[in-house]
XYZ file of N, CA and C in Angstrom:
249
model
N -12.010 -22.485 4.210
C -13.124 -22.068 4.153
C -13.352 -21.881 5.397
N -13.956 -20.908 6.040
C -14.399 -20.935 7.773
C -15.780 -21.464 7.525
N -16.055 -22.420 8.686
C -17.520 -22.760 9.072
C -18.095 -21.236 9.335
N -19.426 -21.612 9.526
C -20.653 -20.388 9.773
C -20.398 -20.133 11.539
N -19.655 -20.964 12.199
C -19.765 -20.397 13.622
C -18.498 -19.793 13.281
N -17.234 -20.014 13.093
C -15.994 -19.434 13.070
C -15.999 -17.834 12.651
N -17.128 -17.568 10.975
C -17.136 -16.776 10.841
C -17.956 -15.662 11.994
N -18.767 -16.536 12.500
C -19.475 -15.220 13.371
C -18.257 -14.781 14.203
N -17.611 -16.116 15.076
C -16.830 -15.649 15.954
C -15.914 -14.357 15.644
N -15.536 -14.643 14.199
C -14.351 -13.504 13.939
C -15.258 -12.383 13.620
N -16.393 -12.093 12.920
C -16.983 -10.923 13.168
C -17.227 -10.224 14.445
N -17.519 -11.314 15.369
C -17.874 -10.379 16.907
C -16.705 -9.938 17.269
N -15.284 -10.556 17.053
C -14.222 -10.083 17.404
C -13.902 -8.877 17.032
N -13.932 -8.907 15.449
C -13.761 -7.769 14.709
C -14.813 -6.243 15.423
N -15.731 -6.467 15.678
C -17.093 -5.892 16.283
C -16.313 -5.304 17.534
N -16.106 -6.024 18.741
C -15.052 -5.544 19.930
C -14.118 -4.776 19.701
N -12.951 -5.337 18.743
C -11.969 -4.202 18.531
C -12.251 -2.956 18.014
N -13.633 -2.793 16.965
C -13.786 -1.834 16.517
C -14.155 -0.668 17.655
N -15.020 -1.460 18.539
C -15.753 -0.518 19.771
C -14.643 0.128 20.399
N -13.887 -1.076 21.039
C -12.732 -0.750 22.041
C -11.572 -0.139 21.506
N -11.133 -0.432 20.517
C -9.820 0.333 20.059
C -9.973 0.789 18.404
N -10.999 1.843 18.894
C -10.938 2.355 16.914
C -9.938 3.031 16.632
N -8.731 3.687 17.165
C -7.792 3.895 16.269
C -6.851 2.596 15.761
N -7.111 1.618 16.636
C -6.104 0.428 15.772
C -7.131 -0.273 14.939
N -8.254 -0.392 15.106
C -8.974 -0.656 13.754
C -8.944 0.148 12.726
N -8.941 1.609 12.582
C -8.845 2.579 11.961
C -7.624 1.858 10.969
N -6.526 1.668 11.986
C -5.116 1.784 11.606
C -5.063 0.387 10.338
N -5.866 -0.416 10.875
C -5.485 -2.014 10.331
C -6.472 -2.112 8.987
N -7.248 -0.811 9.027
C -8.259 -0.913 7.675
C -7.818 0.000 6.880
N -6.719 0.965 7.141
C -6.827 2.271 6.503
C -5.743 1.330 4.870
N -5.949 2.394 4.092
C -5.484 1.928 2.641
C -4.234 2.536 2.428
N -4.072 3.317 3.803
C -2.801 4.583 3.490
C -1.604 3.718 3.755
N -0.415 4.111 3.288
C 0.603 3.156 3.804
C 1.149 3.923 4.814
N 1.651 2.961 5.940
C 2.406 3.021 7.307
C 3.815 3.724 6.894
N 4.122 3.913 5.916
C 5.348 4.452 5.388
C 5.377 5.323 4.060
N 4.990 6.365 4.416
C 4.657 7.325 3.295
C 5.949 8.117 3.206
N 6.466 8.006 3.574
C 8.118 8.495 3.022
C 8.699 7.658 1.968
N 8.723 6.171 2.262
C 8.645 5.488 1.129
C 8.377 5.734 -0.210
N 7.041 5.924 -0.531
C 6.811 6.446 -1.660
C 7.152 7.203 -2.245
N 7.893 8.554 -1.408
C 8.362 9.714 -1.934
C 9.842 9.421 -2.532
N 9.880 8.997 -1.653
C 11.659 8.584 -1.395
C 11.619 7.946 -3.221
N 10.983 6.894 -3.533
C 11.018 6.335 -4.508
C 10.816 7.079 -5.815
N 9.443 7.539 -5.868
C 9.447 8.646 -6.827
C 10.526 9.481 -6.860
N 11.042 10.178 -5.999
C 12.052 10.961 -6.447
C 13.331 10.458 -6.712
N 13.704 9.164 -6.476
C 14.906 8.856 -7.010
C 14.688 8.131 -8.412
N 13.638 7.218 -8.569
C 13.479 6.807 -9.824
C 12.955 8.063 -10.970
N 12.341 9.091 -10.577
C 11.932 10.097 -11.482
C 13.141 10.912 -11.862
N 13.878 11.222 -10.592
C 15.479 12.036 -11.177
C 16.340 10.986 -11.978
N 16.523 9.811 -11.652
C 17.181 8.491 -12.623
C 16.430 8.877 -13.887
N 15.123 9.050 -14.199
C 14.804 9.084 -15.426
C 15.115 10.134 -16.046
N 15.248 11.371 -15.553
C 15.422 12.795 -16.115
C 16.914 12.711 -16.319
N 17.624 11.765 -15.573
C 19.242 11.761 -15.506
C 19.383 11.400 -17.241
N 19.221 10.090 -17.273
C 19.091 9.098 -18.037
C 18.743 10.078 -19.246
N 17.773 10.405 -19.417
C 17.287 11.153 -20.800
C 18.231 12.162 -21.057
N 18.780 12.664 -19.977
C 19.689 13.927 -20.059
C 20.835 13.751 -21.117
N 21.344 12.611 -20.615
C 22.800 11.977 -21.126
C 22.231 10.955 -22.193
N 20.961 11.072 -22.681
C 20.734 10.070 -23.825
C 20.808 8.599 -23.748
N 20.533 8.231 -22.804
C 20.349 6.827 -22.089
C 18.979 5.798 -22.187
N 18.932 5.866 -23.602
C 16.921 5.581 -23.841
C 16.575 4.321 -22.759
N 17.509 3.124 -23.143
C 16.865 2.051 -22.514
C 16.907 2.278 -20.752
N 18.014 2.680 -19.853
C 17.882 2.861 -18.463
C 16.618 3.603 -18.124
N 16.510 4.938 -19.205
C 15.471 6.063 -18.714
C 14.112 5.436 -18.754
N 14.044 4.291 -19.933
C 12.712 3.601 -19.704
C 12.602 2.734 -19.190
N 13.720 2.081 -18.376
C 13.138 1.292 -16.763
C 13.349 1.826 -15.768
N 13.941 3.211 -15.532
C 13.783 3.921 -14.624
C 12.145 4.431 -14.930
N 11.526 4.777 -15.661
C 10.082 5.029 -15.916
C 9.164 4.470 -15.574
N 9.422 3.138 -15.836
C 8.781 1.784 -15.738
C 8.725 1.838 -14.107
N 9.234 1.855 -13.173
C 9.502 1.715 -11.675
C 9.050 3.107 -11.674
N 9.008 3.960 -11.870
C 8.164 5.376 -11.373
C 6.782 4.997 -11.119
N 6.463 4.882 -12.952
C 4.761 3.872 -12.514
C 4.656 3.167 -12.246
N 5.506 2.256 -11.687
C 4.963 1.130 -11.236
C 4.849 1.656 -9.418
N 5.630 2.640 -9.004
C 5.205 3.204 -7.689
C 4.315 3.859 -7.601
N 3.769 4.817 -8.769
C 2.453 5.714 -8.685
C 1.390 4.323 -8.465
N 1.235 3.471 -9.088
C 0.098 2.378 -9.344
C 0.048 1.879 -8.267
N 0.996 1.437 -7.635
C 1.185 0.638 -6.421
C 0.673 1.721 -5.052
N 1.114 3.031 -5.453
C 0.477 4.118 -4.022
C -1.104 4.209 -4.362
N -1.616 4.341 -5.581
C -3.150 4.566 -5.602
C -3.745 3.191 -6.005
N -3.072 1.727 -5.791
C -3.811 0.577 -5.966
C -3.212 -0.345 -4.707
N -3.260 -0.074 -3.698
C -2.355 -0.890 -2.689
C -2.830 -2.441 -2.493
N -1.820 -3.503 -2.517
C -1.654 -5.114 -2.758
C -2.450 -4.827 -0.965
N -3.829 -5.531 -0.886
C -4.243 -6.053 0.771
C -3.905 -7.726 0.240
N -3.489 -7.964 1.613
C -3.345 -9.432 1.961
C -4.470 -9.960 3.128
N -5.169 -10.686 2.440
C -6.535 -10.778 3.640
C -6.190 -12.278 4.367
């Protein structure tokens, strides 16, 4: 846990960053992914595999691909932030 002095110092640094480099501060706090192509690639690949597996009646693998596709959608909507 940070002490009160450390917390004030960190807040001051954050405020200076927002003032001096607003673009960088916005990029660091943005919830958007830095690689949007990765989301679309995973969505297309595993969505396509789901359809393909259902087409050839492979229900088990289709369900697994569907779970990965749903996981990608949830991950995109609610990104994990490490603080």
